[in-house]
Tab-separated table of C-alpha atoms and ligand atoms in Angstrom:
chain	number	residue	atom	x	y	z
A	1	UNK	CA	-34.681	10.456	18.825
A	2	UNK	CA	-36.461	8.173	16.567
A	3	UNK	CA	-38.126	5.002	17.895
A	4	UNK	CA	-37.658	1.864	15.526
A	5	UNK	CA	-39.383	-0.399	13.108
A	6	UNK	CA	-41.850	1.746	11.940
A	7	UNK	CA	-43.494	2.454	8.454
A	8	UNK	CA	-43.483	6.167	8.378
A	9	UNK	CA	-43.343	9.670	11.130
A	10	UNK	CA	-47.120	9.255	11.428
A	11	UNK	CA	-46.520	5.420	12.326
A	12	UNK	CA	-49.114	3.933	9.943
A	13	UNK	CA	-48.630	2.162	6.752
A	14	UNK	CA	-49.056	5.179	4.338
A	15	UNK	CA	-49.712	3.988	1.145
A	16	UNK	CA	-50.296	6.931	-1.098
A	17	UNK	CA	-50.180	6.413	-4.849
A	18	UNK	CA	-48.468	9.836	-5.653
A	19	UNK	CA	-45.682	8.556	-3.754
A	20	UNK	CA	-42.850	6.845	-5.808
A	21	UNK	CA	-41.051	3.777	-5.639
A	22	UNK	CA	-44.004	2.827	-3.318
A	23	UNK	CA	-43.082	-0.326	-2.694
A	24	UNK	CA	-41.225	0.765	0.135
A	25	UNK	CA	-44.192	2.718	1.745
A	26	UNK	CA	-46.605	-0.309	1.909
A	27	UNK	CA	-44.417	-2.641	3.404
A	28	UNK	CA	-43.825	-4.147	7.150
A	29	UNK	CA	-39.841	-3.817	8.182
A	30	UNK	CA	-40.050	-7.280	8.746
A	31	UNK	CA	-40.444	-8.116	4.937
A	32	UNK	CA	-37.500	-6.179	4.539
A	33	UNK	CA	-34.813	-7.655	6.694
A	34	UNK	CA	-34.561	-11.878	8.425
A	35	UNK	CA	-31.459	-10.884	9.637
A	36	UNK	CA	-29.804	-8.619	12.431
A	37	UNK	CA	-29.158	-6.049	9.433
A	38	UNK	CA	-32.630	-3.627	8.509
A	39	UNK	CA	-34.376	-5.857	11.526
A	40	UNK	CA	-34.704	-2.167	13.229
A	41	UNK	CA	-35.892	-0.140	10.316
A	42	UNK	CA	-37.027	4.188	9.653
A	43	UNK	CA	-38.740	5.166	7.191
A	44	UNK	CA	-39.016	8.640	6.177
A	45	UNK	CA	-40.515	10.244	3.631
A	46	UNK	CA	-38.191	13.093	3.864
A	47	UNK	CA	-35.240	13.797	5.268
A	48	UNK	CA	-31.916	16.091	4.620
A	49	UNK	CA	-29.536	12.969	4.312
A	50	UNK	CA	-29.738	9.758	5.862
A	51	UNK	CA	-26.232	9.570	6.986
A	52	UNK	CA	-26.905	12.340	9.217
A	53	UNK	CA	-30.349	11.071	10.780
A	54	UNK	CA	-28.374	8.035	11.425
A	55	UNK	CA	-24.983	9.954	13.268
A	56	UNK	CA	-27.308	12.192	14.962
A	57	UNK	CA	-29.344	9.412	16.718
A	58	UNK	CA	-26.381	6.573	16.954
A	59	UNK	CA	-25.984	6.450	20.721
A	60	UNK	CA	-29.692	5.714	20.943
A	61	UNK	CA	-29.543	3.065	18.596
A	62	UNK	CA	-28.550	-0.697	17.972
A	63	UNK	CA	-26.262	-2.276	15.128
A	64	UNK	CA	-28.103	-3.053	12.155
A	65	UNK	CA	-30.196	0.015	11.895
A	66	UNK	CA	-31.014	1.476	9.277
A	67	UNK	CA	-32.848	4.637	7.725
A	68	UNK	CA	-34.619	4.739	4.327
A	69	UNK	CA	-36.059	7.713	2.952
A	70	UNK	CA	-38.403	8.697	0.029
A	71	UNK	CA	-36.398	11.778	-0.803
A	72	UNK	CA	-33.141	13.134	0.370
A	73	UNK	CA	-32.931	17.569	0.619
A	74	UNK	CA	-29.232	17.338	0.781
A	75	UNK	CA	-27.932	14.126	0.202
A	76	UNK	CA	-24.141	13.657	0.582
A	77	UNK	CA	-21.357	12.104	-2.116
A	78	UNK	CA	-17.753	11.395	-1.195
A	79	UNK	CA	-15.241	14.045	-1.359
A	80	UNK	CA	-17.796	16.659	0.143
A	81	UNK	CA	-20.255	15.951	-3.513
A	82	UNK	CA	-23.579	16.046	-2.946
A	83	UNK	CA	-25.550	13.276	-4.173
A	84	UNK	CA	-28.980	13.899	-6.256
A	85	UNK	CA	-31.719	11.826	-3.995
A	86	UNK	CA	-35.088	13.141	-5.923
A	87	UNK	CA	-38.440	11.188	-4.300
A	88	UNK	CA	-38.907	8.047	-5.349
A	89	UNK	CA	-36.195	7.935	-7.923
A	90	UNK	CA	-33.801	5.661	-6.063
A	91	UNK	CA	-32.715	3.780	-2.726
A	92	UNK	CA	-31.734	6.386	-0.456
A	93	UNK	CA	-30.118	4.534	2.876
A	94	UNK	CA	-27.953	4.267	5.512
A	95	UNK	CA	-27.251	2.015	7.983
A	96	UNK	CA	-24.809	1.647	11.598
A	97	UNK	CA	-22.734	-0.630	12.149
A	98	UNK	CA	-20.449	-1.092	15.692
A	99	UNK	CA	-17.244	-3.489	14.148
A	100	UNK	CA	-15.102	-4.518	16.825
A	101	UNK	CA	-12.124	-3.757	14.897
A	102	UNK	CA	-9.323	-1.048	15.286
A	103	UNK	CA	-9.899	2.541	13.343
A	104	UNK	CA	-7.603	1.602	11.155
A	105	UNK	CA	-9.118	-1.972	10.271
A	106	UNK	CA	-12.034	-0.130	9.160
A	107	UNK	CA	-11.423	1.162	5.792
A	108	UNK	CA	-12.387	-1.809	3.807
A	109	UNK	CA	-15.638	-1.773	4.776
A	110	UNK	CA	-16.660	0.668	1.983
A	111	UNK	CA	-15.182	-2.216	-0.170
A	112	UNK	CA	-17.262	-4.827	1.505
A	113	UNK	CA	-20.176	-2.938	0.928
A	114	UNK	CA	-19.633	-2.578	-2.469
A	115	UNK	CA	-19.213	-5.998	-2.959
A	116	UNK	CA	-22.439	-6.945	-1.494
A	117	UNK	CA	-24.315	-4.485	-3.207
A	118	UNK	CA	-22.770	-5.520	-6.481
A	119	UNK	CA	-23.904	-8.801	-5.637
A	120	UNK	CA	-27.442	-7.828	-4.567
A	121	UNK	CA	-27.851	-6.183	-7.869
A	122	UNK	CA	-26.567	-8.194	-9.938
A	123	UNK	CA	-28.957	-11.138	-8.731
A	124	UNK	CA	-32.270	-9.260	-8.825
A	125	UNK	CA	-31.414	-7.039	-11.856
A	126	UNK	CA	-29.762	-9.501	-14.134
A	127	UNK	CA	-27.205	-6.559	-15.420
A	128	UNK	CA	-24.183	-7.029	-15.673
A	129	UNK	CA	-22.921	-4.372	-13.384
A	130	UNK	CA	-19.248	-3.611	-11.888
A	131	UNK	CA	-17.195	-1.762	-9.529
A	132	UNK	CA	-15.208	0.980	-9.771
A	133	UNK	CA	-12.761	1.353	-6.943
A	134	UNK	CA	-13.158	1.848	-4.298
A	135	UNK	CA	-17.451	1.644	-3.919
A	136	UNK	CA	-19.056	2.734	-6.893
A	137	UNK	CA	-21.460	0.031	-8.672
A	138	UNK	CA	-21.165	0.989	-12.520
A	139	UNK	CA	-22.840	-0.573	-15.623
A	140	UNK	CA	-21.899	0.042	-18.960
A	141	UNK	CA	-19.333	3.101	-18.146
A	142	UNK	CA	-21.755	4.690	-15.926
A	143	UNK	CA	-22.304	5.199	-12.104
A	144	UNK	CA	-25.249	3.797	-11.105
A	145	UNK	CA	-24.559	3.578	-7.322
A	146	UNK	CA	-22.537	5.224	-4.717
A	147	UNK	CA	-21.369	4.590	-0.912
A	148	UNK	CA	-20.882	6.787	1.862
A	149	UNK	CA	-18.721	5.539	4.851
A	150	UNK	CA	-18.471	7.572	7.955
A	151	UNK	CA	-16.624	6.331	11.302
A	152	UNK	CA	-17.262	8.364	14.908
A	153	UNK	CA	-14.378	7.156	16.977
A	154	UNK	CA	-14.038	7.145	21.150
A	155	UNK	CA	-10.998	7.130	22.891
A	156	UNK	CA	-9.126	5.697	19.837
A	157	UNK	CA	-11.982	3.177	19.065
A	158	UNK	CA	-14.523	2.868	16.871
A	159	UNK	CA	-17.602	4.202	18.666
A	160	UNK	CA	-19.764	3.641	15.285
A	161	UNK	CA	-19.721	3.852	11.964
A	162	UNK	CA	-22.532	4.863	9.450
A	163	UNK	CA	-22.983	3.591	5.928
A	164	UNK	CA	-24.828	5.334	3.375
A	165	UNK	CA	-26.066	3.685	0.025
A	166	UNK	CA	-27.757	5.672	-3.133
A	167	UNK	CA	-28.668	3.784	-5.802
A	168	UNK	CA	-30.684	5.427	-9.076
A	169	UNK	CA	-33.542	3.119	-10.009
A	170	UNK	CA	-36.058	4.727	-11.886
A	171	UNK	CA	-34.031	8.019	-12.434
A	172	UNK	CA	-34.506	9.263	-16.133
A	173	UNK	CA	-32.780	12.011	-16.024
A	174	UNK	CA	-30.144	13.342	-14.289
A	175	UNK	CA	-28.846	16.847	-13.410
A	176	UNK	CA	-25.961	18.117	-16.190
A	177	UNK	CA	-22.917	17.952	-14.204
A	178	UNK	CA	-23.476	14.361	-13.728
A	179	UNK	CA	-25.453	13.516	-16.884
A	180	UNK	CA	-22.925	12.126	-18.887
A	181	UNK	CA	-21.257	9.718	-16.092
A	182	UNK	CA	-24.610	8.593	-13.995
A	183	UNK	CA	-27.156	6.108	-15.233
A	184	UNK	CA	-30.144	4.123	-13.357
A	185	UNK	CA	-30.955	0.384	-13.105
A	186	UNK	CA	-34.055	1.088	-15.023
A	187	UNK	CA	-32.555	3.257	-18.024
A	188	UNK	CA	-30.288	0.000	-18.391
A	189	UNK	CA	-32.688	-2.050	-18.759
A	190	UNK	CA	-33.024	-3.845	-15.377
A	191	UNK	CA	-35.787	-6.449	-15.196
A	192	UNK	CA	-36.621	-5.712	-11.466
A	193	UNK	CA	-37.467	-2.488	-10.185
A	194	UNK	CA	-38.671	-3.045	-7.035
A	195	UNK	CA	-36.574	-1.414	-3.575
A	196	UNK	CA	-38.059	-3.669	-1.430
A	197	UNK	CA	-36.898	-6.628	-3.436
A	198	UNK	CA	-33.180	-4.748	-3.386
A	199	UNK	CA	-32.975	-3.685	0.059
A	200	UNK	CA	-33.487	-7.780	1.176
A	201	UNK	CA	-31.223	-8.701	-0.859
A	202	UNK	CA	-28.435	-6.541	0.053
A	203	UNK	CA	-29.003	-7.105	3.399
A	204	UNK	CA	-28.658	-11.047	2.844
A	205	UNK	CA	-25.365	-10.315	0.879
A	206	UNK	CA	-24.006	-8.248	3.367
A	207	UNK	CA	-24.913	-10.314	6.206
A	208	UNK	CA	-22.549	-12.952	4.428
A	209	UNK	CA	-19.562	-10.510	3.745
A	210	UNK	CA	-19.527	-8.591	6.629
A	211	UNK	CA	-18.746	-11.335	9.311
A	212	UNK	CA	-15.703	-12.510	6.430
A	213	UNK	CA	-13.971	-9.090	6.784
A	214	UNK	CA	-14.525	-8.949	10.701
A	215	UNK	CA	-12.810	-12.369	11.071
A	216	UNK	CA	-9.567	-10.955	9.644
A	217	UNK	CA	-10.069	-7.322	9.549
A	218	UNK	CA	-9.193	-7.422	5.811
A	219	UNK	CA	-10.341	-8.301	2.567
A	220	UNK	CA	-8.389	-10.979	2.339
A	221	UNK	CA	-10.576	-13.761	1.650
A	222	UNK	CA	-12.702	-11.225	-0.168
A	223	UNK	CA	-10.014	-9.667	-2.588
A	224	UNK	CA	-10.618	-12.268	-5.511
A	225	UNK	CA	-14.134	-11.864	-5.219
A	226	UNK	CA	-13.971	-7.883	-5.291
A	227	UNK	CA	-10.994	-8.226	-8.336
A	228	UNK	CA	-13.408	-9.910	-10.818
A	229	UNK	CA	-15.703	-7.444	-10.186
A	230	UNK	CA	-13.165	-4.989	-10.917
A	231	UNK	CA	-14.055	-2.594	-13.695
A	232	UNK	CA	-10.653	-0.706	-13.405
A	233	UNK	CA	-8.605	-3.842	-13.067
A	234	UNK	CA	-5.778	-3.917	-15.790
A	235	UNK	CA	-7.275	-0.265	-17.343
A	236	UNK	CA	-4.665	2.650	-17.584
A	237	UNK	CA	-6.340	5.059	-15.389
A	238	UNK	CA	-6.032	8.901	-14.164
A	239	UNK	CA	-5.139	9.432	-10.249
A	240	UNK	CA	-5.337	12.639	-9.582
A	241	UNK	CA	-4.231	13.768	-6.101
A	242	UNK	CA	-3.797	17.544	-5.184
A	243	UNK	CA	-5.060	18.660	-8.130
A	244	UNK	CA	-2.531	16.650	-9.974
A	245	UNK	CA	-3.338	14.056	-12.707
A	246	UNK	CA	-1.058	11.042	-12.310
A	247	UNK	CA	-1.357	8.142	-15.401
A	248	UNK	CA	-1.051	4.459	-15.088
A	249	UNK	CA	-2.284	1.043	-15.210
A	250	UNK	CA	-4.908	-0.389	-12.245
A	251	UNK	CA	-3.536	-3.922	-11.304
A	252	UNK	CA	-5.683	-4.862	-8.350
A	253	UNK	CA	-6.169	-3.934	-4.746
A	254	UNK	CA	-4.312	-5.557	-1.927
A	255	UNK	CA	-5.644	-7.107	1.801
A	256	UNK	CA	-6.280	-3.509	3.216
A	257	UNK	CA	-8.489	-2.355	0.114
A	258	UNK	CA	-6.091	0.033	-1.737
A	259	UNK	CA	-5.653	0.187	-5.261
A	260	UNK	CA	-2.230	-0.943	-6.964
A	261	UNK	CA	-1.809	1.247	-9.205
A	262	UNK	CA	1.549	0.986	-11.518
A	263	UNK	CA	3.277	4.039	-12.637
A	264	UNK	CA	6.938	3.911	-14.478
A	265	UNK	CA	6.947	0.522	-13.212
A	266	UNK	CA	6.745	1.340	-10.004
A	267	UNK	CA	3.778	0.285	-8.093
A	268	UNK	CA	1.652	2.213	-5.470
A	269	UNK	CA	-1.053	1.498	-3.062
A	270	UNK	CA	-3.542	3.865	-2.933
A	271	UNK	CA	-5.975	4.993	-0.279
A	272	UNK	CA	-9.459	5.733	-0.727
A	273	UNK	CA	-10.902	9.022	0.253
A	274	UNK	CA	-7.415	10.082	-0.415
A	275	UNK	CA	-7.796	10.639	-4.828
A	276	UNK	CA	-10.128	10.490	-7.358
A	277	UNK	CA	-9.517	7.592	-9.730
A	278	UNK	CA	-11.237	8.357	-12.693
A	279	UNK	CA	-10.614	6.537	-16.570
A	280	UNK	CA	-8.235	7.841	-19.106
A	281	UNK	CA	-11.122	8.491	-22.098
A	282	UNK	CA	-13.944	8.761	-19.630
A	283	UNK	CA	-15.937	7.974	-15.961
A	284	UNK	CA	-13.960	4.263	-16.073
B	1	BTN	C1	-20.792	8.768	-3.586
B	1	BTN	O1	-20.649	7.959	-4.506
B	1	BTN	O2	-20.334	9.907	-3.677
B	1	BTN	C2	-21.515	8.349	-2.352
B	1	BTN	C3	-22.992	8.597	-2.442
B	1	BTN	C4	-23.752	8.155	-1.211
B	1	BTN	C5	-25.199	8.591	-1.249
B	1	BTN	C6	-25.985	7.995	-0.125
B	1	BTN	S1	-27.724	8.223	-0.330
B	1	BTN	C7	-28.000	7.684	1.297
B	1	BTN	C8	-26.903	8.248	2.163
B	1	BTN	N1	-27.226	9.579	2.626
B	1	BTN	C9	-26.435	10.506	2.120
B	1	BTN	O3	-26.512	11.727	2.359
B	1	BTN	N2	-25.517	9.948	1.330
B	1	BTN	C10	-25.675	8.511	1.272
Protein backbone atom coordinates (compact mmCIF):
# COMPACT_ATOMS: atom_id res chain seq x y z
CA UNK A 1 0.00 0.00 0.00
CA UNK A 2 1.14 3.40 -0.80
CA UNK A 3 -0.21 6.42 1.11
CA UNK A 4 -0.93 9.55 -1.20
CA UNK A 5 0.26 12.96 -2.17
CA UNK A 6 3.65 12.62 -1.47
CA UNK A 7 6.97 13.81 -3.18
CA UNK A 8 9.00 10.70 -3.06
CA UNK A 9 9.33 6.88 -0.80
CA UNK A 10 11.39 8.84 1.73
CA UNK A 11 8.45 11.53 1.88
CA UNK A 12 10.61 14.66 1.51
CA UNK A 13 11.05 16.88 -1.39
CA UNK A 14 14.25 15.26 -2.88
CA UNK A 15 15.75 17.51 -5.05
CA UNK A 16 18.92 15.97 -6.32
CA UNK A 17 20.59 17.48 -9.37
CA UNK A 18 21.76 14.06 -10.89
CA UNK A 19 18.24 13.31 -11.16
CA UNK A 20 16.59 14.08 -14.60
CA UNK A 21 13.67 15.80 -15.72
CA UNK A 22 13.83 17.24 -12.13
CA UNK A 23 11.19 19.29 -12.36
CA UNK A 24 9.06 16.68 -11.21
CA UNK A 25 11.17 15.90 -8.03
CA UNK A 26 11.01 19.49 -6.57
CA UNK A 27 7.53 20.01 -6.85
CA UNK A 28 4.32 19.89 -4.33
CA UNK A 29 1.36 17.51 -5.94
CA UNK A 30 -0.67 20.34 -5.54
CA UNK A 31 1.18 22.36 -8.34
CA UNK A 32 0.53 19.52 -10.37
CA UNK A 33 -3.17 18.90 -10.39
CA UNK A 34 -6.54 21.82 -9.39
CA UNK A 35 -8.67 19.22 -10.28
CA UNK A 36 -10.02 15.73 -8.98
CA UNK A 37 -7.44 14.18 -11.61
CA UNK A 38 -3.38 13.99 -10.09
CA UNK A 39 -5.08 15.75 -6.75
CA UNK A 40 -3.79 12.29 -5.03
CA UNK A 41 -0.36 11.99 -6.49
CA UNK A 42 3.07 9.07 -6.11
CA UNK A 43 6.03 9.75 -6.95
CA UNK A 44 8.63 7.26 -7.41
CA UNK A 45 11.83 7.35 -8.42
CA UNK A 46 11.74 3.84 -9.52
CA UNK A 47 9.45 1.49 -10.18
CA UNK A 48 8.89 -1.75 -12.62
CA UNK A 49 5.82 -0.11 -14.47
CA UNK A 50 3.39 2.22 -13.29
CA UNK A 51 0.41 0.46 -14.56
CA UNK A 52 1.14 -2.23 -12.25
CA UNK A 53 1.85 -0.07 -8.97
CA UNK A 54 -1.42 1.39 -9.82
CA UNK A 55 -3.57 -2.31 -10.35
CA UNK A 56 -1.76 -3.64 -7.48
CA UNK A 57 -2.89 -0.91 -4.98
CA UNK A 58 -6.47 0.07 -6.75
CA UNK A 59 -8.82 -1.13 -4.03
CA UNK A 60 -6.93 1.10 -1.62
CA UNK A 61 -7.19 3.96 -3.70
CA UNK A 62 -9.53 6.85 -4.98
CA UNK A 63 -10.34 8.00 -8.71
CA UNK A 64 -7.97 10.37 -9.96
CA UNK A 65 -4.82 8.82 -8.73
CA UNK A 66 -2.09 8.74 -10.22
CA UNK A 67 1.64 7.37 -10.17
CA UNK A 68 4.67 9.10 -11.76
CA UNK A 69 7.94 7.67 -11.81
CA UNK A 70 11.56 8.77 -12.63
CA UNK A 71 12.38 5.52 -14.36
CA UNK A 72 10.37 2.56 -15.37
CA UNK A 73 12.49 -1.34 -15.08
CA UNK A 74 9.88 -2.86 -17.23
CA UNK A 75 7.62 -0.58 -18.64
CA UNK A 76 4.70 -2.01 -20.69
CA UNK A 77 3.51 -1.16 -24.60
CA UNK A 78 0.30 -2.47 -26.12
CA UNK A 79 0.19 -5.78 -27.65
CA UNK A 80 2.45 -7.27 -24.77
CA UNK A 81 5.62 -4.47 -26.19
CA UNK A 82 7.52 -3.22 -23.70
CA UNK A 83 7.97 0.37 -23.59
CA UNK A 84 11.64 2.01 -23.10
CA UNK A 85 11.09 4.32 -19.74
CA UNK A 86 15.01 5.32 -19.14
CA UNK A 87 15.26 7.99 -15.90
CA UNK A 88 14.43 11.15 -16.60
CA UNK A 89 14.00 10.79 -20.29
CA UNK A 90 10.22 11.06 -20.41
CA UNK A 91 6.71 11.15 -18.53
CA UNK A 92 6.26 7.84 -17.21
CA UNK A 93 2.42 7.67 -15.67
CA UNK A 94 -0.54 6.13 -14.93
CA UNK A 95 -3.54 6.97 -13.52
CA UNK A 96 -7.27 5.10 -12.19
CA UNK A 97 -10.14 5.91 -13.14
CA UNK A 98 -13.77 4.20 -11.77
CA UNK A 99 -16.31 5.23 -15.07
CA UNK A 100 -19.69 4.33 -14.32
CA UNK A 101 -20.18 2.91 -17.63
CA UNK A 102 -20.74 -0.74 -18.90
CA UNK A 103 -17.38 -2.92 -19.90
CA UNK A 104 -18.20 -2.52 -23.08
CA UNK A 105 -18.67 1.44 -23.03
CA UNK A 106 -15.19 1.54 -22.03
CA UNK A 107 -13.08 1.18 -24.99
CA UNK A 108 -12.99 4.71 -26.12
CA UNK A 109 -11.39 5.86 -23.36
CA UNK A 110 -7.91 5.10 -24.81
CA UNK A 111 -9.26 7.50 -27.56
CA UNK A 112 -10.23 10.14 -25.09
CA UNK A 113 -7.01 10.04 -23.67
CA UNK A 114 -5.34 10.50 -26.66
CA UNK A 115 -7.19 13.33 -27.48
CA UNK A 116 -6.40 15.15 -24.39
CA UNK A 117 -2.94 14.44 -24.47
CA UNK A 118 -2.74 15.59 -28.05
CA UNK A 119 -4.23 18.61 -26.85
CA UNK A 120 -1.98 19.08 -23.79
CA UNK A 121 0.94 18.86 -26.06
CA UNK A 122 0.14 20.59 -28.58
CA UNK A 123 -0.55 23.78 -26.31
CA UNK A 124 2.66 23.73 -24.26
CA UNK A 125 4.93 22.38 -27.07
CA UNK A 126 3.76 24.39 -30.00
CA UNK A 127 4.38 21.14 -32.43
CA UNK A 128 2.30 20.24 -34.51
CA UNK A 129 1.69 16.76 -33.35
CA UNK A 130 -1.08 14.01 -34.38
CA UNK A 131 -2.68 10.82 -33.68
CA UNK A 132 -2.36 7.69 -34.96
CA UNK A 133 -5.27 5.43 -34.21
CA UNK A 134 -6.16 4.40 -31.85
CA UNK A 135 -3.70 6.40 -28.93
CA UNK A 136 -0.47 7.10 -30.24
CA UNK A 137 0.59 10.99 -30.31
CA UNK A 138 2.98 11.20 -33.47
CA UNK A 139 4.89 14.20 -34.97
CA UNK A 140 6.41 14.25 -38.15
CA UNK A 141 5.96 10.28 -38.93
CA UNK A 142 7.19 9.37 -35.61
CA UNK A 143 5.77 8.05 -32.24
CA UNK A 144 6.38 10.26 -29.72
CA UNK A 145 3.78 9.01 -27.17
CA UNK A 146 1.96 5.93 -26.27
CA UNK A 147 -1.18 4.80 -24.02
CA UNK A 148 -1.80 1.91 -22.02
CA UNK A 149 -5.48 1.08 -21.05
CA UNK A 150 -6.22 -1.66 -18.65
CA UNK A 151 -9.88 -2.46 -17.20
CA UNK A 152 -10.31 -4.95 -13.87
CA UNK A 153 -13.94 -5.86 -14.06
CA UNK A 154 -16.41 -7.25 -10.98
CA UNK A 155 -19.33 -9.13 -11.47
CA UNK A 156 -19.67 -7.86 -15.10
CA UNK A 157 -18.77 -4.22 -14.08
CA UNK A 158 -16.11 -2.16 -14.27
CA UNK A 159 -14.36 -2.42 -10.90
CA UNK A 160 -11.44 0.04 -12.27
CA UNK A 161 -9.57 0.83 -14.91
CA UNK A 162 -5.85 2.00 -15.12
CA UNK A 163 -4.35 4.33 -17.68
CA UNK A 164 -0.84 4.46 -18.48
CA UNK A 165 0.87 7.41 -20.44
CA UNK A 166 4.73 7.44 -21.80
CA UNK A 167 5.74 10.24 -23.44
CA UNK A 168 9.69 10.75 -24.70
CA UNK A 169 10.80 14.26 -23.80
CA UNK A 170 14.31 14.61 -23.66
CA UNK A 171 15.07 11.09 -25.17
CA UNK A 172 18.03 11.36 -27.74
CA UNK A 173 18.34 8.24 -28.57
CA UNK A 174 16.42 5.41 -28.75
CA UNK A 175 16.99 1.61 -28.68
CA UNK A 176 17.30 0.07 -32.58
CA UNK A 177 14.18 -1.76 -32.89
CA UNK A 178 12.34 1.37 -32.35
CA UNK A 179 14.86 3.91 -33.67
CA UNK A 180 13.55 4.54 -36.86
CA UNK A 181 9.67 4.97 -35.80
CA UNK A 182 10.11 6.81 -32.15
CA UNK A 183 11.08 10.42 -31.69
CA UNK A 184 10.94 12.88 -28.48
CA UNK A 185 9.31 16.31 -27.97
CA UNK A 186 12.73 17.69 -27.54
CA UNK A 187 14.54 16.09 -30.72
CA UNK A 188 11.51 17.91 -32.56
CA UNK A 189 12.16 20.83 -31.48
CA UNK A 190 9.59 21.48 -28.70
CA UNK A 191 9.88 24.86 -26.99
CA UNK A 192 8.81 23.51 -23.50
CA UNK A 193 10.41 20.80 -21.82
CA UNK A 194 9.20 20.87 -18.62
CA UNK A 195 6.86 17.52 -17.10
CA UNK A 196 5.45 19.45 -14.61
CA UNK A 197 4.18 22.01 -17.05
CA UNK A 198 2.76 18.73 -19.19
CA UNK A 199 1.35 16.71 -16.55
CA UNK A 200 -1.13 20.05 -15.56
CA UNK A 201 -2.00 20.41 -18.60
CA UNK A 202 -3.13 17.06 -19.48
CA UNK A 203 -4.86 16.80 -16.52
CA UNK A 204 -6.92 20.12 -17.36
CA UNK A 205 -7.60 18.60 -20.89
CA UNK A 206 -8.70 15.50 -19.66
CA UNK A 207 -10.76 16.80 -16.97
CA UNK A 208 -12.76 18.48 -19.95
CA UNK A 209 -13.01 15.28 -22.20
CA UNK A 210 -13.54 12.79 -19.85
CA UNK A 211 -16.97 13.95 -18.35
CA UNK A 212 -18.03 14.42 -22.55
CA UNK A 213 -17.50 10.65 -23.16
CA UNK A 214 -19.17 9.62 -19.72
CA UNK A 215 -22.32 11.60 -20.65
CA UNK A 216 -22.89 9.38 -23.69
CA UNK A 217 -20.56 6.58 -23.28
CA UNK A 218 -19.17 7.38 -26.77
CA UNK A 219 -17.16 9.61 -28.67
CA UNK A 220 -19.74 11.04 -30.18
CA UNK A 221 -19.46 14.58 -29.52
CA UNK A 222 -15.73 13.95 -29.52
CA UNK A 223 -15.33 12.15 -33.00
CA UNK A 224 -14.78 15.48 -35.07
CA UNK A 225 -12.44 16.64 -32.66
CA UNK A 226 -10.35 13.24 -32.62
CA UNK A 227 -10.83 13.09 -36.86
CA UNK A 228 -8.84 16.34 -37.43
CA UNK A 229 -6.36 15.12 -35.40
CA UNK A 230 -6.29 12.13 -37.41
CA UNK A 231 -2.93 11.35 -38.94
CA UNK A 232 -4.27 8.13 -40.70
CA UNK A 233 -7.47 9.74 -41.84
CA UNK A 234 -7.88 9.34 -45.73
CA UNK A 235 -4.10 7.41 -45.85
CA UNK A 236 -4.09 3.85 -47.50
CA UNK A 237 -2.89 1.93 -44.62
CA UNK A 238 -1.67 -1.80 -43.65
CA UNK A 239 -4.07 -3.82 -41.08
CA UNK A 240 -2.57 -6.63 -40.28
CA UNK A 241 -4.55 -9.12 -38.15
CA UNK A 242 -3.28 -12.76 -37.51
CA UNK A 243 -0.28 -12.25 -39.00
CA UNK A 244 -2.01 -11.15 -42.11
CA UNK A 245 -1.42 -7.79 -43.90
CA UNK A 246 -4.74 -6.41 -45.13
CA UNK A 247 -4.45 -2.91 -47.53
CA UNK A 248 -6.80 -0.05 -47.65
CA UNK A 249 -7.78 3.42 -47.16
CA UNK A 250 -8.44 4.92 -43.29
CA UNK A 251 -11.75 6.99 -43.56
CA UNK A 252 -12.45 7.87 -39.96
CA UNK A 253 -13.57 6.23 -36.78
CA UNK A 254 -17.17 5.92 -35.77
CA UNK A 255 -19.14 6.71 -32.09
CA UNK A 256 -17.55 3.55 -30.41
CA UNK A 257 -13.83 4.51 -31.44
CA UNK A 258 -13.10 1.97 -34.26
CA UNK A 259 -11.41 2.69 -37.29
CA UNK A 260 -13.32 2.60 -40.79
CA UNK A 261 -11.20 1.24 -42.71
CA UNK A 262 -12.28 0.63 -46.60
CA UNK A 263 -11.15 -2.38 -48.39
CA UNK A 264 -12.60 -3.38 -52.10
CA UNK A 265 -15.12 -0.92 -51.27
CA UNK A 266 -16.27 -2.47 -48.58
CA UNK A 267 -15.94 -0.81 -45.30
CA UNK A 268 -14.93 -2.25 -41.84
CA UNK A 269 -14.86 -1.15 -38.31
CA UNK A 270 -12.04 -2.05 -36.57
CA UNK A 271 -11.28 -2.69 -32.93
CA UNK A 272 -8.38 -1.60 -31.11
CA UNK A 273 -6.20 -4.01 -29.29
CA UNK A 274 -7.53 -6.27 -31.90
CA UNK A 275 -4.61 -5.25 -35.12
CA UNK A 276 -1.82 -3.32 -35.70
CA UNK A 277 -2.50 -0.45 -38.08
CA UNK A 278 0.62 0.57 -39.33
CA UNK A 279 1.31 2.97 -42.86
CA UNK A 280 1.84 1.56 -46.25
CA UNK A 281 5.67 3.21 -46.81
CA UNK A 282 6.32 3.52 -43.12
CA UNK A 283 5.21 3.99 -39.04
CA UNK A 284 1.99 6.25 -40.53
C1 LIG B 1 2.13 1.83 -26.27
O1 LIG B 1 2.10 2.72 -27.12
O2 LIG B 1 2.50 0.69 -26.57
C2 LIG B 1 1.71 2.14 -24.87
C3 LIG B 1 2.85 2.62 -24.03
C4 LIG B 1 2.45 2.97 -22.61
C5 LIG B 1 3.64 3.27 -21.74
C6 LIG B 1 3.22 3.79 -20.40
S1 LIG B 1 4.58 4.45 -19.48
C7 LIG B 1 3.60 4.54 -18.06
C8 LIG B 1 2.72 3.31 -18.02
N1 LIG B 1 3.40 2.20 -17.39
C9 LIG B 1 3.66 1.21 -18.23
O3 LIG B 1 4.24 0.15 -17.93
N2 LIG B 1 3.19 1.50 -19.44
C10 LIG B 1 2.55 2.80 -19.46
Amino acid sequence: MYSTNRINKSGHNDCNDSQKGPDLFCINPPELSRGWLGHDTIFLDKTDSTNKVLKESAEALSEGTMVIAGEQTAGRGRMERSWSSPKGEGIWMSFLLRPQLPPAECSGLTLVTALALTRALRNVTGLDLMIKWPNDVVCNGKKIAGILTEMSTKDMEVDYIVVGVGINVGTMEFPDEIRNTASSLYLEGSKELSHKVMIKEFCREFEQVYPAYIKTGNMSTLRAEYEALLVNLGRTVSVIEEGNAHIGEAIGVNDEGELLFKCNSEITAIRAGEVSVRGVYGYV
